[in-house]
PDB file of C-alpha atoms in Angstrom:
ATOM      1  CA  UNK A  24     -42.810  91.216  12.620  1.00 46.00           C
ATOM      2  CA  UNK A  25     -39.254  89.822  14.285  1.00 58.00           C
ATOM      3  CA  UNK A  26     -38.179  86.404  12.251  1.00 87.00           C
ATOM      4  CA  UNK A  27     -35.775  84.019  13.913  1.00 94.00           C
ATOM      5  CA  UNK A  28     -33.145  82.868  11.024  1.00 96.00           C
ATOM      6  CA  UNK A  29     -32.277  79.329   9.710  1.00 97.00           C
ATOM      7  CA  UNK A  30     -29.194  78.581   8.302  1.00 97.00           C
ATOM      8  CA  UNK A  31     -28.462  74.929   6.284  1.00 97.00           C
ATOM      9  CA  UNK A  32     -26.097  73.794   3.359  1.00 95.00           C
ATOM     10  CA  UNK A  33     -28.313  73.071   0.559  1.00 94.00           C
ATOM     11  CA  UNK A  34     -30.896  75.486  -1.265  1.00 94.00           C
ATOM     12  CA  UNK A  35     -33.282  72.246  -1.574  1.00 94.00           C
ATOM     13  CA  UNK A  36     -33.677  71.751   1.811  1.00 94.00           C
ATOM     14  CA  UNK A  37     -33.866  75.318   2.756  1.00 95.00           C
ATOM     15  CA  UNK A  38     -36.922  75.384   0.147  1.00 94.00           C
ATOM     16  CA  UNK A  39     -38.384  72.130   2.595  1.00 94.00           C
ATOM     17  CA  UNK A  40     -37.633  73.444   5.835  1.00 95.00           C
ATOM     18  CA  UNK A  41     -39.306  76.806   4.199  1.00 94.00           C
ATOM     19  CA  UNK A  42     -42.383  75.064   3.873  1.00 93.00           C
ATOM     20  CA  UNK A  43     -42.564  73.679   7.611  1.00 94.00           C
ATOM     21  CA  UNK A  44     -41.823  76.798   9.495  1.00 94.00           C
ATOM     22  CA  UNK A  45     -44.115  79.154   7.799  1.00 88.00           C
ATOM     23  CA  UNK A  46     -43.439  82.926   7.814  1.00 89.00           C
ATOM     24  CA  UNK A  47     -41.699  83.616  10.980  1.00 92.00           C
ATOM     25  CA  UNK A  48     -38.954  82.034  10.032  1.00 94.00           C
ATOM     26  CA  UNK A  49     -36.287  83.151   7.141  1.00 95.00           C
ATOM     27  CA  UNK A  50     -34.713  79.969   6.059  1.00 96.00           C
ATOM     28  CA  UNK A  51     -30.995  80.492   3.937  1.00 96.00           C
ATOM     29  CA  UNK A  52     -28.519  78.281   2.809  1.00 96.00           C
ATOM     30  CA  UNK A  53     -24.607  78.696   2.805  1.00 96.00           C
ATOM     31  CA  UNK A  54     -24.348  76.104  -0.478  1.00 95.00           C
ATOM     32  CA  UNK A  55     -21.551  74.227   2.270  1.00 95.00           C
ATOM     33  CA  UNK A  56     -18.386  75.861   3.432  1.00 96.00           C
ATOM     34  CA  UNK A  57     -17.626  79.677   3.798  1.00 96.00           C
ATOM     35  CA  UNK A  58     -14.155  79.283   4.890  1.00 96.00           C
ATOM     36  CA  UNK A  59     -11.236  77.278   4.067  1.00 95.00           C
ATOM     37  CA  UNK A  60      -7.488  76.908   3.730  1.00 94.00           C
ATOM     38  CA  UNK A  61      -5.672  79.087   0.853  1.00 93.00           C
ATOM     39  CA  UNK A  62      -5.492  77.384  -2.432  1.00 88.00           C
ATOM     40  CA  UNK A  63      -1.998  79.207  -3.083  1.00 85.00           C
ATOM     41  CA  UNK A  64      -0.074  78.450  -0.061  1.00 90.00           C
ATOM     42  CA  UNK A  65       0.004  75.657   2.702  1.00 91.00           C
ATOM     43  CA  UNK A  66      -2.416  77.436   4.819  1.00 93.00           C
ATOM     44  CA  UNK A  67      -0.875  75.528   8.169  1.00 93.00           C
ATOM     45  CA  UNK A  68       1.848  76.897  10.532  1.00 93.00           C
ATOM     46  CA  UNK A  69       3.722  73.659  11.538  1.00 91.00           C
ATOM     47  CA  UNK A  70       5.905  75.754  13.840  1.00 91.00           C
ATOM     48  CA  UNK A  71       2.964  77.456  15.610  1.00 92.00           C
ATOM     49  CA  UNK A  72       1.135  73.808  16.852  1.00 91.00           C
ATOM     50  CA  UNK A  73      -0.159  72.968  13.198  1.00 93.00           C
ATOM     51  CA  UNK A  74      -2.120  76.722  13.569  1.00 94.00           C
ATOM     52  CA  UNK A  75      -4.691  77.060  10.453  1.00 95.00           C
ATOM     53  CA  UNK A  76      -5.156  80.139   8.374  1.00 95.00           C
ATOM     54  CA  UNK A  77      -8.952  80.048   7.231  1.00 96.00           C
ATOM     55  CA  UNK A  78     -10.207  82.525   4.722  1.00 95.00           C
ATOM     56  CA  UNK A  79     -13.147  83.239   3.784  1.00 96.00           C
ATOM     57  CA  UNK A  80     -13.774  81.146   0.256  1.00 96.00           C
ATOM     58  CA  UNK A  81     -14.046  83.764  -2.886  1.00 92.00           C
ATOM     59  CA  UNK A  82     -17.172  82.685  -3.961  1.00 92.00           C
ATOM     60  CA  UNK A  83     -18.690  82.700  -0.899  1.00 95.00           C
ATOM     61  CA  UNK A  84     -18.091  86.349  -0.033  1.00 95.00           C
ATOM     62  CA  UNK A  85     -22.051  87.548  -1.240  1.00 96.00           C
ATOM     63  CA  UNK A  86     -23.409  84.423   0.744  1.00 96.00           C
ATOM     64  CA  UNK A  87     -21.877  85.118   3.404  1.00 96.00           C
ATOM     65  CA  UNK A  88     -22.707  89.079   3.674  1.00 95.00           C
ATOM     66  CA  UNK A  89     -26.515  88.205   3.163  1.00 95.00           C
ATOM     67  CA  UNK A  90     -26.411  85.516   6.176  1.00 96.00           C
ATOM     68  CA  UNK A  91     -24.651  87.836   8.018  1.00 95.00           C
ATOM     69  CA  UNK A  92     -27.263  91.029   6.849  1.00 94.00           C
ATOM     70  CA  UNK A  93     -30.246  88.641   7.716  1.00 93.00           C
ATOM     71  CA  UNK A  94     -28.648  87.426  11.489  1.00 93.00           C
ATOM     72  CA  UNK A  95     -28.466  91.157  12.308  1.00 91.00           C
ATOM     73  CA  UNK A  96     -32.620  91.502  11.623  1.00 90.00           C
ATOM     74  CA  UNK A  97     -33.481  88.367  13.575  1.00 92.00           C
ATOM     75  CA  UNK A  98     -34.340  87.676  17.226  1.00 91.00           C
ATOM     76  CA  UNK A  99     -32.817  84.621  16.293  1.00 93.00           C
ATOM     77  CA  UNK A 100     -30.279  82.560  14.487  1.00 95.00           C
ATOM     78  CA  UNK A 101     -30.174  78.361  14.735  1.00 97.00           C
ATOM     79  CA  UNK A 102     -27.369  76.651  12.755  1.00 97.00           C
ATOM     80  CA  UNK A 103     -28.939  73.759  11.338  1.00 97.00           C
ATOM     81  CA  UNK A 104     -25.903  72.530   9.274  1.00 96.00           C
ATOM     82  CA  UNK A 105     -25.322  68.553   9.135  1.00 94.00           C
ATOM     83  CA  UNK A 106     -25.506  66.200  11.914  1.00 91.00           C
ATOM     84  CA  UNK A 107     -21.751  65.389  11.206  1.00 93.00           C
ATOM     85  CA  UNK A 108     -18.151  66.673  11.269  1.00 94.00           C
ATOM     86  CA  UNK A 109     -18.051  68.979   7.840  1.00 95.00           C
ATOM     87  CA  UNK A 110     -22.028  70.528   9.487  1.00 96.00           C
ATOM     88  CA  UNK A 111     -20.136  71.456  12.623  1.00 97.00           C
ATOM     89  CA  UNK A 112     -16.975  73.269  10.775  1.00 96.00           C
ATOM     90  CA  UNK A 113     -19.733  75.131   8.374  1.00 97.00           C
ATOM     91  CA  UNK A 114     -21.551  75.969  11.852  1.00 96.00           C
ATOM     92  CA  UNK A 115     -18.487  76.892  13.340  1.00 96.00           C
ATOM     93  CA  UNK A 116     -16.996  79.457  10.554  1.00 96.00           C
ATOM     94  CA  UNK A 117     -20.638  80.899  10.174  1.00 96.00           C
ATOM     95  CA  UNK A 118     -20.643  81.629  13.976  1.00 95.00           C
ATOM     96  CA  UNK A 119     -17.135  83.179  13.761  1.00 93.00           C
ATOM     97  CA  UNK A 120     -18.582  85.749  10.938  1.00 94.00           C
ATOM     98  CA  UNK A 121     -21.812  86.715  12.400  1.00 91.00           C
ATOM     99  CA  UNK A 122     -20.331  88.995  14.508  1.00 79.00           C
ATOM    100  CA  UNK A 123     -23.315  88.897  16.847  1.00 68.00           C
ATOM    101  CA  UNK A 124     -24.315  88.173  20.850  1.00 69.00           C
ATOM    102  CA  UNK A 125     -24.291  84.312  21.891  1.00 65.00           C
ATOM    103  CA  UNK A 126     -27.472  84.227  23.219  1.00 82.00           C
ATOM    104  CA  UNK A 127     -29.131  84.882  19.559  1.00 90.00           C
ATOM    105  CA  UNK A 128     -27.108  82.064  17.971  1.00 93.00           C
ATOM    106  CA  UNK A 129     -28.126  78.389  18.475  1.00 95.00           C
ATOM    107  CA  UNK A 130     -26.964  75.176  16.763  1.00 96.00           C
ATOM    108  CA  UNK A 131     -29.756  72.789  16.342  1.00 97.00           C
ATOM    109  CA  UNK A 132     -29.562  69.294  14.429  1.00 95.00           C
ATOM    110  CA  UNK A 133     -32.306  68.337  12.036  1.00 94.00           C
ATOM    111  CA  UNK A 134     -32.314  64.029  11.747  1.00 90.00           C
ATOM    112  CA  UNK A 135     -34.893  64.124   9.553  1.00 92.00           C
ATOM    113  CA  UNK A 136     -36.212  66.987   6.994  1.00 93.00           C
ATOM    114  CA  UNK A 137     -40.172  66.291   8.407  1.00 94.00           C
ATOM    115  CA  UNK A 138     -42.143  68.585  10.166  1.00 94.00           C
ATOM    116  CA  UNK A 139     -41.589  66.716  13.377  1.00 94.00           C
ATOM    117  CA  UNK A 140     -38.192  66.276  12.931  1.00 94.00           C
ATOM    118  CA  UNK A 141     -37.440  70.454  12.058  1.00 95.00           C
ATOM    119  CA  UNK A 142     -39.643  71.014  15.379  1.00 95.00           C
ATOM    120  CA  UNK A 143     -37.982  68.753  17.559  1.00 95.00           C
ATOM    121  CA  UNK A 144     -34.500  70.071  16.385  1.00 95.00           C
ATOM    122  CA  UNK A 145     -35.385  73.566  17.494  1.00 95.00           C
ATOM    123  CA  UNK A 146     -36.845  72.534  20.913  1.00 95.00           C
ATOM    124  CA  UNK A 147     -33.973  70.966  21.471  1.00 95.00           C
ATOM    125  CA  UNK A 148     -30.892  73.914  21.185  1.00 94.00           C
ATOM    126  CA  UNK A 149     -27.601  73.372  22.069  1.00 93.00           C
ATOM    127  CA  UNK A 150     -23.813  74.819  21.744  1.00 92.00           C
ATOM    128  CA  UNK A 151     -21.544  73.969  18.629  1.00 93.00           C
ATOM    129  CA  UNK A 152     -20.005  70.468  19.102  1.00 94.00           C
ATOM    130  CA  UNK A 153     -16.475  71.602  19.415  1.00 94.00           C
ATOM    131  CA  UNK A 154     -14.773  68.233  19.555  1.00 95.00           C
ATOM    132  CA  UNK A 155     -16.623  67.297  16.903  1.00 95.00           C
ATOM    133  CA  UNK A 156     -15.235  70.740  14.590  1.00 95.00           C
ATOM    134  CA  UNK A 157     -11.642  69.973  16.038  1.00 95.00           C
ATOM    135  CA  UNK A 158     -12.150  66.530  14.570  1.00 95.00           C
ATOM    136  CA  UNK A 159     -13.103  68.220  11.147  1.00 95.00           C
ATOM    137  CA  UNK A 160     -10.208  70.253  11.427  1.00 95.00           C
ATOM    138  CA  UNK A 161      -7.473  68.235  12.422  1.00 94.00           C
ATOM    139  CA  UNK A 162      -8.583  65.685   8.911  1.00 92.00           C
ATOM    140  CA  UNK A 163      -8.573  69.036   6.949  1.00 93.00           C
ATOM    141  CA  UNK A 164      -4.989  69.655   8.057  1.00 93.00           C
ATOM    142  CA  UNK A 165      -4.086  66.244   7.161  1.00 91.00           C
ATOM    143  CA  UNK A 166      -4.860  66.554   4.163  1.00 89.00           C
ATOM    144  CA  UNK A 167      -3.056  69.636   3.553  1.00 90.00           C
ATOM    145  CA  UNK A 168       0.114  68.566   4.895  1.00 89.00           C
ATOM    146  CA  UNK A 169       0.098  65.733   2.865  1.00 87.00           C
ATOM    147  CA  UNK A 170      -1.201  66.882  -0.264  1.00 84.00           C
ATOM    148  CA  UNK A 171       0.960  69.496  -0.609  1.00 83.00           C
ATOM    149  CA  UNK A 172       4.075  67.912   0.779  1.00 85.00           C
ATOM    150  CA  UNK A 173       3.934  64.804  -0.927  1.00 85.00           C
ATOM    151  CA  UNK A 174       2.182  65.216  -4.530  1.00 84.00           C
ATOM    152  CA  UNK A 175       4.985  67.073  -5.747  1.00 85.00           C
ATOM    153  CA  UNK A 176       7.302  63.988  -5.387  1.00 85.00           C
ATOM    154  CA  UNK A 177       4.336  62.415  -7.555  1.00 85.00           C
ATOM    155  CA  UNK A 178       4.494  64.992 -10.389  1.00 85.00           C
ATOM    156  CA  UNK A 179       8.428  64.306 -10.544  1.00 88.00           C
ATOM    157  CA  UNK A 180       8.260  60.825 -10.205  1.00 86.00           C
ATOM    158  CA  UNK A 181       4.577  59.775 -12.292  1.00 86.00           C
ATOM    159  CA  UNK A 182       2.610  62.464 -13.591  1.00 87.00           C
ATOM    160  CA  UNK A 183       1.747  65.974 -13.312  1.00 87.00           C
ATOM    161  CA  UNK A 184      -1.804  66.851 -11.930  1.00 81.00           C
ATOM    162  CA  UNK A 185      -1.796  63.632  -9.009  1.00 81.00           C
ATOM    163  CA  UNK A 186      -2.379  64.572  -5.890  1.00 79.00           C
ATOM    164  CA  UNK A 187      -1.796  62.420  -2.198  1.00 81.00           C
ATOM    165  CA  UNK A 188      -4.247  61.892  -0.537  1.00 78.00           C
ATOM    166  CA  UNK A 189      -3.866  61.259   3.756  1.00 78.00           C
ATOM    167  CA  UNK A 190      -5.110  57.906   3.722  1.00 79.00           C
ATOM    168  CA  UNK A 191      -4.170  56.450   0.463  1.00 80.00           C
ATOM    169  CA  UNK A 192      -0.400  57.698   1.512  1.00 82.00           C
ATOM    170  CA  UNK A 193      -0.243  56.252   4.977  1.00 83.00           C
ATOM    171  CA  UNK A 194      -1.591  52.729   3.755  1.00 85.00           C
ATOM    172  CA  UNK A 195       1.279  53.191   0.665  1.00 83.00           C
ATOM    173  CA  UNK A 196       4.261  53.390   3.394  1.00 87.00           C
ATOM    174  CA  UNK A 197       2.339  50.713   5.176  1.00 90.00           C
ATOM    175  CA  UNK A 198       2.953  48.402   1.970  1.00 92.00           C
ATOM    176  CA  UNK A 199       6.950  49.560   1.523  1.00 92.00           C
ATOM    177  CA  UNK A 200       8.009  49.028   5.286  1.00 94.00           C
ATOM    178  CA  UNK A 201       5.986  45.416   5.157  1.00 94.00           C
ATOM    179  CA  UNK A 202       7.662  44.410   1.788  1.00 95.00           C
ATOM    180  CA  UNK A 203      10.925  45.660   3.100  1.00 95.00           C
ATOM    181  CA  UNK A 204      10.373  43.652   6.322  1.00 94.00           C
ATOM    182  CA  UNK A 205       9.832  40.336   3.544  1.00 93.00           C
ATOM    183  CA  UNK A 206      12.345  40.836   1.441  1.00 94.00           C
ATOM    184  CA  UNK A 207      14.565  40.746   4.525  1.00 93.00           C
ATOM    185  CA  UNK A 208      13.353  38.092   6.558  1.00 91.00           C
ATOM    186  CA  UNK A 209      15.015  34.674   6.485  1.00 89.00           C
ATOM    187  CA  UNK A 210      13.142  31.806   6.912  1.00 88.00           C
ATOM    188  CA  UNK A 211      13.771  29.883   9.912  1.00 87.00           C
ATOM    189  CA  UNK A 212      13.175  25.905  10.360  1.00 90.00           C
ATOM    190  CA  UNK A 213      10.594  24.839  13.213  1.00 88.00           C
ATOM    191  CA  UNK A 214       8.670  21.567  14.339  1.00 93.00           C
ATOM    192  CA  UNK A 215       6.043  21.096  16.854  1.00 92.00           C
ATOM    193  CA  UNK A 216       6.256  17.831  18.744  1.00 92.00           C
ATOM    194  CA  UNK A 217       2.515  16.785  20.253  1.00 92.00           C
ATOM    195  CA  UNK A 218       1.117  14.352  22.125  1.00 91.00           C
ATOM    196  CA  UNK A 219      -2.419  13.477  21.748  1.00 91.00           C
ATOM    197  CA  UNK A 220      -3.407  11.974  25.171  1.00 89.00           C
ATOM    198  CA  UNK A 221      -6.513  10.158  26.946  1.00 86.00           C
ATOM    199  CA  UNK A 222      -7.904  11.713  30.051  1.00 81.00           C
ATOM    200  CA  UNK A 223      -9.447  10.254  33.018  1.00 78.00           C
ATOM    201  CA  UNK A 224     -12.967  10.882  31.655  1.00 80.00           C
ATOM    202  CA  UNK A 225     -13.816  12.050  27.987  1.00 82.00           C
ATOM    203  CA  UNK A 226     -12.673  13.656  25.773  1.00 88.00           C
ATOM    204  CA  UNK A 227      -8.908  13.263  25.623  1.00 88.00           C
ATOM    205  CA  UNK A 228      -6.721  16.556  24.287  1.00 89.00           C
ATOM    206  CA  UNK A 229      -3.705  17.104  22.706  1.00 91.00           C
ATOM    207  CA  UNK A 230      -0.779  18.534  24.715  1.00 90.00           C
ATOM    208  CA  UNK A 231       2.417  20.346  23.320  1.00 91.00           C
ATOM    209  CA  UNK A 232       6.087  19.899  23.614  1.00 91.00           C
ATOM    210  CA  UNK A 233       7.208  22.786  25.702  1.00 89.00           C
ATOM    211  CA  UNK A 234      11.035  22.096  27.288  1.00 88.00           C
ATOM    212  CA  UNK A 235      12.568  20.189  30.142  1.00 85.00           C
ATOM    213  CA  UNK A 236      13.986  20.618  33.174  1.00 83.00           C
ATOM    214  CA  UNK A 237      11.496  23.918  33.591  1.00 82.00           C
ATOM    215  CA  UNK A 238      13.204  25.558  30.499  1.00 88.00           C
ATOM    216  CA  UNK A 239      11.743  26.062  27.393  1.00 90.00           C
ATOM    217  CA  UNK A 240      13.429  24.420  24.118  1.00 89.00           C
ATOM    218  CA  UNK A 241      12.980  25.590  20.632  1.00 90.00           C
ATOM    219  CA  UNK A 242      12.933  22.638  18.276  1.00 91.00           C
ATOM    220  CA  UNK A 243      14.335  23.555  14.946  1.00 90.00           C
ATOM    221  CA  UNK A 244      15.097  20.816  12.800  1.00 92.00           C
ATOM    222  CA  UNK A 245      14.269  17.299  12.317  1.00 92.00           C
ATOM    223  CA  UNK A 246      16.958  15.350  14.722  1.00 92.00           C
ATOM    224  CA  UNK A 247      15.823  17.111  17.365  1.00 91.00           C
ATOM    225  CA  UNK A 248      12.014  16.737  16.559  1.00 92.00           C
ATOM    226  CA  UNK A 249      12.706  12.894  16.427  1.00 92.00           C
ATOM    227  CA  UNK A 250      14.972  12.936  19.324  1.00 91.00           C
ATOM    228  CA  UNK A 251      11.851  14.163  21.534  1.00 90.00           C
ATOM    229  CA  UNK A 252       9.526  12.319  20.022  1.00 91.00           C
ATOM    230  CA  UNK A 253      11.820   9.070  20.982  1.00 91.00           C
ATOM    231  CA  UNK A 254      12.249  10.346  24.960  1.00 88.00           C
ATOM    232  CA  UNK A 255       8.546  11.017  25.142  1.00 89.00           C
ATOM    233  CA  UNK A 256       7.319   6.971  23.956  1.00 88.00           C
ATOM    234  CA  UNK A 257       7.918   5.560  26.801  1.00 83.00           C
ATOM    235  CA  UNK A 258       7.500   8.775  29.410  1.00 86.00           C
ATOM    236  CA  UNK A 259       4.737   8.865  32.143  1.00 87.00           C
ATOM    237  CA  UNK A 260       2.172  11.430  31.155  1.00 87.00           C
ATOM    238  CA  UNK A 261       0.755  13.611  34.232  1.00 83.00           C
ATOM    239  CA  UNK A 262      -1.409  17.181  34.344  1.00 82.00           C
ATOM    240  CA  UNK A 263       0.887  19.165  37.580  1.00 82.00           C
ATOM    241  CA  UNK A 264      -2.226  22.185  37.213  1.00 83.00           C
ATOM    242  CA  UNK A 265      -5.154  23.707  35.623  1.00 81.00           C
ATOM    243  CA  UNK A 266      -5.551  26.964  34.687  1.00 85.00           C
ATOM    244  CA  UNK A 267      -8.799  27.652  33.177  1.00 86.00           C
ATOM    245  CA  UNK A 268      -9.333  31.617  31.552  1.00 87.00           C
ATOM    246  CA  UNK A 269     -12.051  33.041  28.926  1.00 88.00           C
ATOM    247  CA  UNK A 270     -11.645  33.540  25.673  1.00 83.00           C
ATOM    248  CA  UNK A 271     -13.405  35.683  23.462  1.00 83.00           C
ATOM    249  CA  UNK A 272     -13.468  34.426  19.309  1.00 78.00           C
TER     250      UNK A 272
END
């Protein structure tokens, strides 16, 4: 009798889906990732567009020969990995390894581990999210790059064993350039000179000091400010236009 193949990450919910499907269906898990970078080198070719070198992960090697032994005996094969970025790298790499037609492999996404859920994600086939792998990817990289480029400046400069990670890094140099932007920055003097006025009709509104003459003047110290303020007493007040706009808070 001809079994269509399930593949997820975890042995607990292959035992689950197990349970569902009955025995036409071989349900096997690949315990997360098959393939990775190389712990022993930087696994990225900068000079080749950022080009990674997966291998398969040592561990994995016996996993991934019986997934690959039980794809060859079924009619079938759906990739049920996570709904998310890491499911669709896993689903990816397994693809790459199974060596086998395109028709017979399908990626499916279970939402929910019920027997409604497990049905509707096999009615409902569709290719590999490849955005959604490149996405996966590109962090993986990241990480890489940074970790290995930059935790050696930590082992010189803290302690041995640290390692970098992509975001804790960026939002470090995020910190120094700010700080280095304060401890530069002189302070400037500045005054606002306002007028609160009455309107025609309620309510009245408070208008701002803007220039003269149809250029605009910065006020910067107190003279000035009082200088203004002295010009403006006895000034007629009148609105020249409107300009009304939406604003989103």
């Amino acid at each position: 009798m001809s079994k269509s193949l399930v593949i997820v990450e975890s042995p607990a919910k292959a035992r689950t889906i197990r349970k569902y499907l009955g025995s036409s269906y071989s349900v096997k898990a690949s315990l997360g990732h098959v393939k990775d970078l190389p712990k022993s080198k930087m696994g990225v070719s900068v000079d080749k567009d950022f080009r990674p070198e997966y291998r398969i992960i040592p561990g994995k090697r016996k996993i991934l020969a019986e997934l690959i032994k039980s794809a060859k005996s079924s009619d079938q094969v759906f990739l049920a990995l996570d709904p998310d970025r890491e499911g669709e790298a896993i689903a990816w790499h397994i693809y790459e390894e199974l060596g086998t037609e395109d028709g017979k492999i399908h990626r499916v996404l279970f939402n929910e581990i019920t027997r409604k859920g497990i049905a509707e994600g096999l009615e409902h086939p569709h290719p590999i999210n490849v955005k959604r792998f490149e996405s996966q990817q590109a962090r993986r990289i990241l990480d890489r790059l940074v970790g290995y480029e930059i935790s050696p400046i930590l082992w010189k400069k803290v302690r041995r064993g640290l390692s970098a990670g992509r975001v804790q890094s960026v939002a470090l140099r995020l910190v120094v350039d700010r700080e280095k932007e304060i401890s530069v920055f002189e302070p400037q003097e500045y005054w606002k000179v306002t007028a609160a006025l009455a309107a025609g009709s309620p309510p009245g509104f408070v208008a701002r000091y803007w220039g003269e003459n149809g250029r605009r003047v910065e006020v910067k110290d107190g003279d000035t400010a009082r200088r203004i303020q002295s010009d403006l007493n006895d000034a007629p007040f009148k609105v020249t236009s409107i300009e009304r706009r939406e604003r989103r808070r």
